[in-house]
């Protein structure tokens, strides 16, 4: 196999390992428990989990999705988080290969997986994650070539991304609160998008917000249709912001998308006019 294929497989395996650690963070951090010790244990019988029973995905399959001691069912979310993190890391390697951007976006993706899991389960986004994201974005901005061609442009784009990402969501939240007389956007979402914006830049941050709104609307409609959510029920927005922020890493710059759209529209009009 080529080095590229080995890189894909290695990235997937690395993602499985980080996904396993993400599960620990998702479970323990909201409960204010240490993510270092004690060792992992069954949530039902509290027996420690042996090292050979803690291999990402493989242990879940061998154990048949049940605890070795008490036979209680293990949530499918554990291998799901591991597999999805592995797949995301592999996709990032496919796009960026061995580069600073690969490692930076892997770190961002790992943090967003944790944020999504916590927000989905507890409807909170701990402040530590937006802070880490913003720090990573600002500290490595000069080396992040996706933000611009020269050092100054990259730093400015990172700062503007932080301001634009958080600022736009803040304004949307204020407008929603004025219109609906209730909180429309959580403070955690605003901080999260500010941190993400520092890494991906202002233009992709705005595109990510748009994509997140579309994804959230589609999922919300389906949940309402199938009566899985009340009309005025709460749906965490963090997972949609996270998914959209990952998606834009693979898209052209928003300006290029707009130009391509107008070029396509112009060609269609010319054809309709018979030119």
PDB file of C-alpha atoms in Angstrom:
ATOM      1  CA  UNK A   1       0.000   0.000   0.000  1.00  0.00           C
ATOM      2  CA  UNK A   2       1.077   3.574  -0.609  1.00  0.00           C
ATOM      3  CA  UNK A   3       2.062   6.013   2.112  1.00  0.00           C
ATOM      4  CA  UNK A   4      -1.186   7.885   1.463  1.00  0.00           C
ATOM      5  CA  UNK A   5      -3.295   4.788   2.219  1.00  0.00           C
ATOM      6  CA  UNK A   6      -1.275   4.120   5.362  1.00  0.00           C
ATOM      7  CA  UNK A   7      -1.944   7.713   6.357  1.00  0.00           C
ATOM      8  CA  UNK A   8      -5.695   7.226   5.912  1.00  0.00           C
ATOM      9  CA  UNK A   9      -5.683   4.037   7.990  1.00  0.00           C
ATOM     10  CA  UNK A  10      -3.415   5.550  10.634  1.00  0.00           C
ATOM     11  CA  UNK A  11      -5.631   8.619  10.908  1.00  0.00           C
ATOM     12  CA  UNK A  12      -8.700   6.403  11.315  1.00  0.00           C
ATOM     13  CA  UNK A  13      -7.037   4.403  14.092  1.00  0.00           C
ATOM     14  CA  UNK A  14      -5.875   7.616  15.761  1.00  0.00           C
ATOM     15  CA  UNK A  15      -9.452   8.885  15.571  1.00  0.00           C
ATOM     16  CA  UNK A  16     -10.730   5.697  17.230  1.00  0.00           C
ATOM     17  CA  UNK A  17      -8.381   6.284  20.155  1.00  0.00           C
ATOM     18  CA  UNK A  18      -9.349   9.940  20.492  1.00  0.00           C
ATOM     19  CA  UNK A  19     -12.999   8.967  20.115  1.00  0.00           C
ATOM     20  CA  UNK A  20     -12.630   6.610  23.063  1.00  0.00           C
ATOM     21  CA  UNK A  21     -11.181   9.443  25.138  1.00  0.00           C
ATOM     22  CA  UNK A  22     -13.972  11.733  23.905  1.00  0.00           C
ATOM     23  CA  UNK A  23     -16.480   9.292  25.419  1.00  0.00           C
ATOM     24  CA  UNK A  24     -14.736   9.648  28.770  1.00  0.00           C
ATOM     25  CA  UNK A  25     -14.893  13.445  28.540  1.00  0.00           C
ATOM     26  CA  UNK A  26     -18.556  13.447  27.475  1.00  0.00           C
ATOM     27  CA  UNK A  27     -19.513  11.309  30.461  1.00  0.00           C
ATOM     28  CA  UNK A  28     -17.281  12.777  33.167  1.00  0.00           C
ATOM     29  CA  UNK A  29     -16.865  16.501  32.514  1.00  0.00           C
ATOM     30  CA  UNK A  30     -20.525  17.511  33.070  1.00  0.00           C
ATOM     31  CA  UNK A  31     -20.432  15.530  36.326  1.00  0.00           C
ATOM     32  CA  UNK A  32     -17.242  17.385  37.328  1.00  0.00           C
ATOM     33  CA  UNK A  33     -15.266  14.146  37.524  1.00  0.00           C
ATOM     34  CA  UNK A  34     -11.594  13.729  36.673  1.00  0.00           C
ATOM     35  CA  UNK A  35     -10.946  12.541  33.129  1.00  0.00           C
ATOM     36  CA  UNK A  36      -7.621  11.014  34.223  1.00  0.00           C
ATOM     37  CA  UNK A  37      -8.550   8.746  37.118  1.00  0.00           C
ATOM     38  CA  UNK A  38      -9.993   6.459  38.286  1.00  0.00           C
ATOM     39  CA  UNK A  39      -9.928   4.033  35.374  1.00  0.00           C
ATOM     40  CA  UNK A  40     -13.094   3.505  33.369  1.00  0.00           C
ATOM     41  CA  UNK A  41     -15.795   1.396  35.005  1.00  0.00           C
ATOM     42  CA  UNK A  42     -19.244   0.041  34.167  1.00  0.00           C
ATOM     43  CA  UNK A  43     -21.905   2.672  34.854  1.00  0.00           C
ATOM     44  CA  UNK A  44     -24.188  -0.052  36.264  1.00  0.00           C
ATOM     45  CA  UNK A  45     -22.099  -2.402  38.443  1.00  0.00           C
ATOM     46  CA  UNK A  46     -19.147   0.025  38.890  1.00  0.00           C
ATOM     47  CA  UNK A  47     -16.593  -2.755  38.223  1.00  0.00           C
ATOM     48  CA  UNK A  48     -13.397  -1.467  36.575  1.00  0.00           C
ATOM     49  CA  UNK A  49     -13.127  -2.161  32.862  1.00  0.00           C
ATOM     50  CA  UNK A  50     -10.106  -4.309  31.954  1.00  0.00           C
ATOM     51  CA  UNK A  51      -7.650  -2.858  29.446  1.00  0.00           C
ATOM     52  CA  UNK A  52      -8.429  -5.601  26.929  1.00  0.00           C
ATOM     53  CA  UNK A  53     -12.126  -4.721  27.270  1.00  0.00           C
ATOM     54  CA  UNK A  54     -11.441  -1.074  26.496  1.00  0.00           C
ATOM     55  CA  UNK A  55     -10.208  -1.395  22.916  1.00  0.00           C
ATOM     56  CA  UNK A  56     -12.192   1.051  20.721  1.00  0.00           C
ATOM     57  CA  UNK A  57     -15.062  -0.632  18.814  1.00  0.00           C
ATOM     58  CA  UNK A  58     -13.424  -4.089  18.890  1.00  0.00           C
ATOM     59  CA  UNK A  59     -14.182  -4.679  22.582  1.00  0.00           C
ATOM     60  CA  UNK A  60     -17.801  -3.651  22.066  1.00  0.00           C
ATOM     61  CA  UNK A  61     -18.143  -6.266  19.300  1.00  0.00           C
ATOM     62  CA  UNK A  62     -16.382  -9.043  21.255  1.00  0.00           C
ATOM     63  CA  UNK A  63     -18.485  -8.400  24.376  1.00  0.00           C
ATOM     64  CA  UNK A  64     -21.669  -8.280  22.335  1.00  0.00           C
ATOM     65  CA  UNK A  65     -22.416  -4.794  23.586  1.00  0.00           C
ATOM     66  CA  UNK A  66     -22.662  -5.966  27.216  1.00  0.00           C
ATOM     67  CA  UNK A  67     -20.615  -5.542  30.392  1.00  0.00           C
ATOM     68  CA  UNK A  68     -18.372  -8.549  31.100  1.00  0.00           C
ATOM     69  CA  UNK A  69     -19.400  -8.533  34.783  1.00  0.00           C
ATOM     70  CA  UNK A  70     -23.094  -7.643  35.084  1.00  0.00           C
ATOM     71  CA  UNK A  71     -24.152  -8.147  31.431  1.00  0.00           C
ATOM     72  CA  UNK A  72     -25.770  -4.700  31.365  1.00  0.00           C
ATOM     73  CA  UNK A  73     -26.101  -3.257  27.866  1.00  0.00           C
ATOM     74  CA  UNK A  74     -23.417  -0.831  26.771  1.00  0.00           C
ATOM     75  CA  UNK A  75     -24.784   2.206  24.961  1.00  0.00           C
ATOM     76  CA  UNK A  76     -24.230   2.099  21.198  1.00  0.00           C
ATOM     77  CA  UNK A  77     -23.178   5.748  21.470  1.00  0.00           C
ATOM     78  CA  UNK A  78     -19.729   4.652  22.690  1.00  0.00           C
ATOM     79  CA  UNK A  79     -18.654   2.830  19.501  1.00  0.00           C
ATOM     80  CA  UNK A  80     -20.571   5.369  17.404  1.00  0.00           C
ATOM     81  CA  UNK A  81     -18.495   8.259  18.792  1.00  0.00           C
ATOM     82  CA  UNK A  82     -15.301   6.248  18.240  1.00  0.00           C
ATOM     83  CA  UNK A  83     -16.181   5.340  14.646  1.00  0.00           C
ATOM     84  CA  UNK A  84     -17.356   8.837  13.705  1.00  0.00           C
ATOM     85  CA  UNK A  85     -14.189  10.402  15.156  1.00  0.00           C
ATOM     86  CA  UNK A  86     -12.055   7.895  13.253  1.00  0.00           C
ATOM     87  CA  UNK A  87     -13.920   8.623  10.025  1.00  0.00           C
ATOM     88  CA  UNK A  88     -13.583  12.389  10.484  1.00  0.00           C
ATOM     89  CA  UNK A  89      -9.836  12.127  11.121  1.00  0.00           C
ATOM     90  CA  UNK A  90      -9.463   9.972   7.991  1.00  0.00           C
ATOM     91  CA  UNK A  91     -11.370  12.539   5.923  1.00  0.00           C
ATOM     92  CA  UNK A  92      -9.137  15.314   7.249  1.00  0.00           C
ATOM     93  CA  UNK A  93      -6.031  13.368   6.246  1.00  0.00           C
ATOM     94  CA  UNK A  94      -7.514  12.781   2.783  1.00  0.00           C
ATOM     95  CA  UNK A  95      -7.946  16.558   2.405  1.00  0.00           C
ATOM     96  CA  UNK A  96      -4.876  17.972   4.163  1.00  0.00           C
ATOM     97  CA  UNK A  97      -2.479  14.993   4.525  1.00  0.00           C
ATOM     98  CA  UNK A  98       0.545  15.554   6.811  1.00  0.00           C
ATOM     99  CA  UNK A  99       0.352  19.299   7.474  1.00  0.00           C
ATOM    100  CA  UNK A 100      -0.212  21.714  10.314  1.00  0.00           C
ATOM    101  CA  UNK A 101      -3.787  22.144   9.090  1.00  0.00           C
ATOM    102  CA  UNK A 102      -4.397  18.394   9.492  1.00  0.00           C
ATOM    103  CA  UNK A 103      -3.335  18.384  13.142  1.00  0.00           C
ATOM    104  CA  UNK A 104      -5.062  21.697  13.900  1.00  0.00           C
ATOM    105  CA  UNK A 105      -8.357  20.568  12.376  1.00  0.00           C
ATOM    106  CA  UNK A 106      -8.077  17.164  14.072  1.00  0.00           C
ATOM    107  CA  UNK A 107      -7.776  18.969  17.411  1.00  0.00           C
ATOM    108  CA  UNK A 108     -10.781  21.130  16.518  1.00  0.00           C
ATOM    109  CA  UNK A 109     -12.792  18.085  15.421  1.00  0.00           C
ATOM    110  CA  UNK A 110     -11.937  16.171  18.611  1.00  0.00           C
ATOM    111  CA  UNK A 111     -13.135  19.089  20.745  1.00  0.00           C
ATOM    112  CA  UNK A 112     -16.303  19.494  18.669  1.00  0.00           C
ATOM    113  CA  UNK A 113     -17.149  15.801  19.055  1.00  0.00           C
ATOM    114  CA  UNK A 114     -16.987  16.245  22.837  1.00  0.00           C
ATOM    115  CA  UNK A 115     -18.999  19.469  22.693  1.00  0.00           C
ATOM    116  CA  UNK A 116     -21.670  17.820  20.539  1.00  0.00           C
ATOM    117  CA  UNK A 117     -21.982  14.861  22.895  1.00  0.00           C
ATOM    118  CA  UNK A 118     -22.254  17.035  25.999  1.00  0.00           C
ATOM    119  CA  UNK A 119     -24.655  19.526  24.413  1.00  0.00           C
ATOM    120  CA  UNK A 120     -26.894  16.752  23.106  1.00  0.00           C
ATOM    121  CA  UNK A 121     -27.066  15.020  26.471  1.00  0.00           C
ATOM    122  CA  UNK A 122     -26.958  17.892  28.956  1.00  0.00           C
ATOM    123  CA  UNK A 123     -27.832  20.976  26.854  1.00  0.00           C
ATOM    124  CA  UNK A 124     -24.706  22.792  28.010  1.00  0.00           C
ATOM    125  CA  UNK A 125     -21.382  23.783  26.438  1.00  0.00           C
ATOM    126  CA  UNK A 126     -18.618  24.122  29.052  1.00  0.00           C
ATOM    127  CA  UNK A 127     -16.645  27.368  28.627  1.00  0.00           C
ATOM    128  CA  UNK A 128     -13.338  25.503  28.504  1.00  0.00           C
ATOM    129  CA  UNK A 129     -13.979  24.256  24.953  1.00  0.00           C
ATOM    130  CA  UNK A 130     -14.604  27.634  23.246  1.00  0.00           C
ATOM    131  CA  UNK A 131     -11.583  28.958  25.156  1.00  0.00           C
ATOM    132  CA  UNK A 132      -9.325  26.149  23.885  1.00  0.00           C
ATOM    133  CA  UNK A 133     -10.636  26.553  20.331  1.00  0.00           C
ATOM    134  CA  UNK A 134     -10.068  30.310  20.349  1.00  0.00           C
ATOM    135  CA  UNK A 135      -6.566  29.850  21.803  1.00  0.00           C
ATOM    136  CA  UNK A 136      -5.641  27.276  19.147  1.00  0.00           C
ATOM    137  CA  UNK A 137      -6.986  29.479  16.377  1.00  0.00           C
ATOM    138  CA  UNK A 138      -5.171  32.622  17.474  1.00  0.00           C
ATOM    139  CA  UNK A 139      -1.889  30.938  18.449  1.00  0.00           C
ATOM    140  CA  UNK A 140      -1.512  29.020  15.188  1.00  0.00           C
ATOM    141  CA  UNK A 141      -3.084  31.617  12.899  1.00  0.00           C
ATOM    142  CA  UNK A 142       0.246  32.642  11.350  1.00  0.00           C
ATOM    143  CA  UNK A 143       0.840  29.042  10.210  1.00  0.00           C
ATOM    144  CA  UNK A 144      -2.736  28.321   9.087  1.00  0.00           C
ATOM    145  CA  UNK A 145      -2.510  28.776   5.329  1.00  0.00           C
ATOM    146  CA  UNK A 146      -6.280  28.326   4.901  1.00  0.00           C
ATOM    147  CA  UNK A 147      -6.706  31.778   6.459  1.00  0.00           C
ATOM    148  CA  UNK A 148      -4.716  33.702   3.844  1.00  0.00           C
ATOM    149  CA  UNK A 149      -1.532  34.074   1.860  1.00  0.00           C
ATOM    150  CA  UNK A 150       0.617  36.033   4.312  1.00  0.00           C
ATOM    151  CA  UNK A 151       1.065  36.119   8.078  1.00  0.00           C
ATOM    152  CA  UNK A 152      -0.755  39.401   8.689  1.00  0.00           C
ATOM    153  CA  UNK A 153      -3.766  38.365   6.607  1.00  0.00           C
ATOM    154  CA  UNK A 154      -4.022  35.090   8.542  1.00  0.00           C
ATOM    155  CA  UNK A 155      -3.924  36.780  11.937  1.00  0.00           C
ATOM    156  CA  UNK A 156      -6.511  39.377  10.901  1.00  0.00           C
ATOM    157  CA  UNK A 157      -8.765  36.656   9.465  1.00  0.00           C
ATOM    158  CA  UNK A 158      -8.499  34.665  12.698  1.00  0.00           C
ATOM    159  CA  UNK A 159      -9.402  37.657  14.867  1.00  0.00           C
ATOM    160  CA  UNK A 160     -12.234  38.638  12.534  1.00  0.00           C
ATOM    161  CA  UNK A 161     -13.451  35.033  12.584  1.00  0.00           C
ATOM    162  CA  UNK A 162     -13.647  35.123  16.363  1.00  0.00           C
ATOM    163  CA  UNK A 163     -15.584  38.391  16.322  1.00  0.00           C
ATOM    164  CA  UNK A 164     -17.822  37.494  13.376  1.00  0.00           C
ATOM    165  CA  UNK A 165     -18.583  33.959  14.528  1.00  0.00           C
ATOM    166  CA  UNK A 166     -19.622  34.984  18.014  1.00  0.00           C
ATOM    167  CA  UNK A 167     -21.037  38.374  17.011  1.00  0.00           C
ATOM    168  CA  UNK A 168     -23.439  37.105  14.359  1.00  0.00           C
ATOM    169  CA  UNK A 169     -24.864  34.422  16.649  1.00  0.00           C
ATOM    170  CA  UNK A 170     -25.167  36.981  19.443  1.00  0.00           C
ATOM    171  CA  UNK A 171     -27.157  39.308  17.180  1.00  0.00           C
ATOM    172  CA  UNK A 172     -29.346  36.425  16.001  1.00  0.00           C
ATOM    173  CA  UNK A 173     -29.971  35.507  19.624  1.00  0.00           C
ATOM    174  CA  UNK A 174     -30.900  39.080  20.547  1.00  0.00           C
ATOM    175  CA  UNK A 175     -33.253  39.336  17.562  1.00  0.00           C
ATOM    176  CA  UNK A 176     -34.857  36.012  18.415  1.00  0.00           C
ATOM    177  CA  UNK A 177     -35.302  36.995  22.035  1.00  0.00           C
ATOM    178  CA  UNK A 178     -36.965  40.252  20.957  1.00  0.00           C
ATOM    179  CA  UNK A 179     -39.312  38.456  18.562  1.00  0.00           C
ATOM    180  CA  UNK A 180     -40.228  35.398  20.643  1.00  0.00           C
ATOM    181  CA  UNK A 181     -39.803  36.869  24.150  1.00  0.00           C
ATOM    182  CA  UNK A 182     -37.534  34.011  25.224  1.00  0.00           C
ATOM    183  CA  UNK A 183     -33.898  32.976  24.878  1.00  0.00           C
ATOM    184  CA  UNK A 184     -33.330  32.046  21.236  1.00  0.00           C
ATOM    185  CA  UNK A 185     -29.572  31.387  21.312  1.00  0.00           C
ATOM    186  CA  UNK A 186     -27.599  30.040  24.232  1.00  0.00           C
ATOM    187  CA  UNK A 187     -24.465  31.815  25.385  1.00  0.00           C
ATOM    188  CA  UNK A 188     -22.535  28.579  24.932  1.00  0.00           C
ATOM    189  CA  UNK A 189     -23.373  28.526  21.213  1.00  0.00           C
ATOM    190  CA  UNK A 190     -22.142  32.107  20.826  1.00  0.00           C
ATOM    191  CA  UNK A 191     -18.841  31.339  22.556  1.00  0.00           C
ATOM    192  CA  UNK A 192     -18.438  28.088  20.631  1.00  0.00           C
ATOM    193  CA  UNK A 193     -18.818  29.773  17.256  1.00  0.00           C
ATOM    194  CA  UNK A 194     -16.397  32.496  18.300  1.00  0.00           C
ATOM    195  CA  UNK A 195     -13.792  29.844  19.103  1.00  0.00           C
ATOM    196  CA  UNK A 196     -14.430  28.002  15.847  1.00  0.00           C
ATOM    197  CA  UNK A 197     -14.264  31.253  13.887  1.00  0.00           C
ATOM    198  CA  UNK A 198     -10.755  31.888  15.196  1.00  0.00           C
ATOM    199  CA  UNK A 199      -9.665  28.665  13.476  1.00  0.00           C
ATOM    200  CA  UNK A 200     -11.616  28.717  10.188  1.00  0.00           C
ATOM    201  CA  UNK A 201     -11.811  32.481   9.569  1.00  0.00           C
ATOM    202  CA  UNK A 202     -14.682  34.944   9.288  1.00  0.00           C
ATOM    203  CA  UNK A 203     -15.995  33.945   5.860  1.00  0.00           C
ATOM    204  CA  UNK A 204     -16.189  30.222   6.587  1.00  0.00           C
ATOM    205  CA  UNK A 205     -17.593  30.963  10.049  1.00  0.00           C
ATOM    206  CA  UNK A 206     -20.512  32.805   8.452  1.00  0.00           C
ATOM    207  CA  UNK A 207     -21.000  29.969   5.952  1.00  0.00           C
ATOM    208  CA  UNK A 208     -20.940  27.456   8.802  1.00  0.00           C
ATOM    209  CA  UNK A 209     -23.654  29.376  10.657  1.00  0.00           C
ATOM    210  CA  UNK A 210     -25.821  29.333   7.527  1.00  0.00           C
ATOM    211  CA  UNK A 211     -25.295  25.583   6.983  1.00  0.00           C
ATOM    212  CA  UNK A 212     -25.960  24.883  10.675  1.00  0.00           C
ATOM    213  CA  UNK A 213     -29.243  26.795  10.474  1.00  0.00           C
ATOM    214  CA  UNK A 214     -30.304  24.775   7.409  1.00  0.00           C
ATOM    215  CA  UNK A 215     -29.333  21.454   9.017  1.00  0.00           C
ATOM    216  CA  UNK A 216     -31.072  22.400  12.255  1.00  0.00           C
ATOM    217  CA  UNK A 217     -34.236  23.391  10.397  1.00  0.00           C
ATOM    218  CA  UNK A 218     -34.331  20.123   8.436  1.00  0.00           C
ATOM    219  CA  UNK A 219     -33.799  17.978  11.537  1.00  0.00           C
ATOM    220  CA  UNK A 220     -36.299  20.053  13.524  1.00  0.00           C
ATOM    221  CA  UNK A 221     -38.973  19.592  10.861  1.00  0.00           C
ATOM    222  CA  UNK A 222     -38.459  15.823  10.828  1.00  0.00           C
ATOM    223  CA  UNK A 223     -38.611  15.663  14.635  1.00  0.00           C
ATOM    224  CA  UNK A 224     -41.870  17.595  14.598  1.00  0.00           C
ATOM    225  CA  UNK A 225     -43.350  15.448  11.838  1.00  0.00           C
ATOM    226  CA  UNK A 226     -42.558  12.235  13.695  1.00  0.00           C
ATOM    227  CA  UNK A 227     -43.564  13.789  17.047  1.00  0.00           C
ATOM    228  CA  UNK A 228     -40.122  13.364  18.591  1.00  0.00           C
ATOM    229  CA  UNK A 229     -40.095  16.982  19.744  1.00  0.00           C
ATOM    230  CA  UNK A 230     -42.725  19.464  20.889  1.00  0.00           C
ATOM    231  CA  UNK A 231     -43.317  22.572  18.772  1.00  0.00           C
ATOM    232  CA  UNK A 232     -41.725  24.793  21.425  1.00  0.00           C
ATOM    233  CA  UNK A 233     -39.243  22.159  22.550  1.00  0.00           C
ATOM    234  CA  UNK A 234     -35.500  22.809  22.865  1.00  0.00           C
ATOM    235  CA  UNK A 235     -33.055  21.391  20.335  1.00  0.00           C
ATOM    236  CA  UNK A 236     -29.347  21.866  21.094  1.00  0.00           C
ATOM    237  CA  UNK A 237     -27.619  23.880  18.370  1.00  0.00           C
ATOM    238  CA  UNK A 238     -24.040  22.944  19.268  1.00  0.00           C
ATOM    239  CA  UNK A 239     -24.014  19.676  17.267  1.00  0.00           C
ATOM    240  CA  UNK A 240     -25.229  21.510  14.151  1.00  0.00           C
ATOM    241  CA  UNK A 241     -22.604  24.238  14.514  1.00  0.00           C
ATOM    242  CA  UNK A 242     -19.975  21.522  14.951  1.00  0.00           C
ATOM    243  CA  UNK A 243     -21.118  19.531  11.912  1.00  0.00           C
ATOM    244  CA  UNK A 244     -21.340  22.638   9.732  1.00  0.00           C
ATOM    245  CA  UNK A 245     -17.892  23.825  10.838  1.00  0.00           C
ATOM    246  CA  UNK A 246     -16.420  20.477   9.799  1.00  0.00           C
ATOM    247  CA  UNK A 247     -18.238  20.557   6.447  1.00  0.00           C
ATOM    248  CA  UNK A 248     -16.857  23.985   5.474  1.00  0.00           C
ATOM    249  CA  UNK A 249     -13.314  22.648   5.841  1.00  0.00           C
ATOM    250  CA  UNK A 250     -13.937  20.765   2.583  1.00  0.00           C
ATOM    251  CA  UNK A 251     -15.709  23.541   0.711  1.00  0.00           C
ATOM    252  CA  UNK A 252     -14.165  26.322  -1.398  1.00  0.00           C
ATOM    253  CA  UNK A 253     -14.030  29.798   0.063  1.00  0.00           C
ATOM    254  CA  UNK A 254     -17.506  31.377   0.238  1.00  0.00           C
ATOM    255  CA  UNK A 255     -16.452  34.046  -2.274  1.00  0.00           C
ATOM    256  CA  UNK A 256     -15.562  31.343  -4.795  1.00  0.00           C
ATOM    257  CA  UNK A 257     -18.920  29.627  -4.200  1.00  0.00           C
ATOM    258  CA  UNK A 258     -20.785  32.906  -4.818  1.00  0.00           C
ATOM    259  CA  UNK A 259     -18.788  33.587  -7.985  1.00  0.00           C
ATOM    260  CA  UNK A 260     -19.464  30.060  -9.270  1.00  0.00           C
ATOM    261  CA  UNK A 261     -23.179  30.490  -8.534  1.00  0.00           C
ATOM    262  CA  UNK A 262     -23.394  33.786 -10.433  1.00  0.00           C
ATOM    263  CA  UNK A 263     -21.375  32.321 -13.324  1.00  0.00           C
ATOM    264  CA  UNK A 264     -23.771  29.371 -13.510  1.00  0.00           C
ATOM    265  CA  UNK A 265     -26.763  31.723 -13.349  1.00  0.00           C
ATOM    266  CA  UNK A 266     -25.307  33.872 -16.137  1.00  0.00           C
ATOM    267  CA  UNK A 267     -24.700  30.838 -18.360  1.00  0.00           C
ATOM    268  CA  UNK A 268     -28.271  29.635 -17.814  1.00  0.00           C
ATOM    269  CA  UNK A 269     -29.683  33.056 -18.691  1.00  0.00           C
ATOM    270  CA  UNK A 270     -27.549  33.233 -21.845  1.00  0.00           C
ATOM    271  CA  UNK A 271     -28.775  29.792 -22.915  1.00  0.00           C
ATOM    272  CA  UNK A 272     -32.414  30.744 -22.269  1.00  0.00           C
ATOM    273  CA  UNK A 273     -31.897  33.913 -24.308  1.00  0.00           C
ATOM    274  CA  UNK A 274     -30.543  31.835 -27.199  1.00  0.00           C
ATOM    275  CA  UNK A 275     -26.952  33.100 -27.141  1.00  0.00           C
TER     276      UNK A 275
END
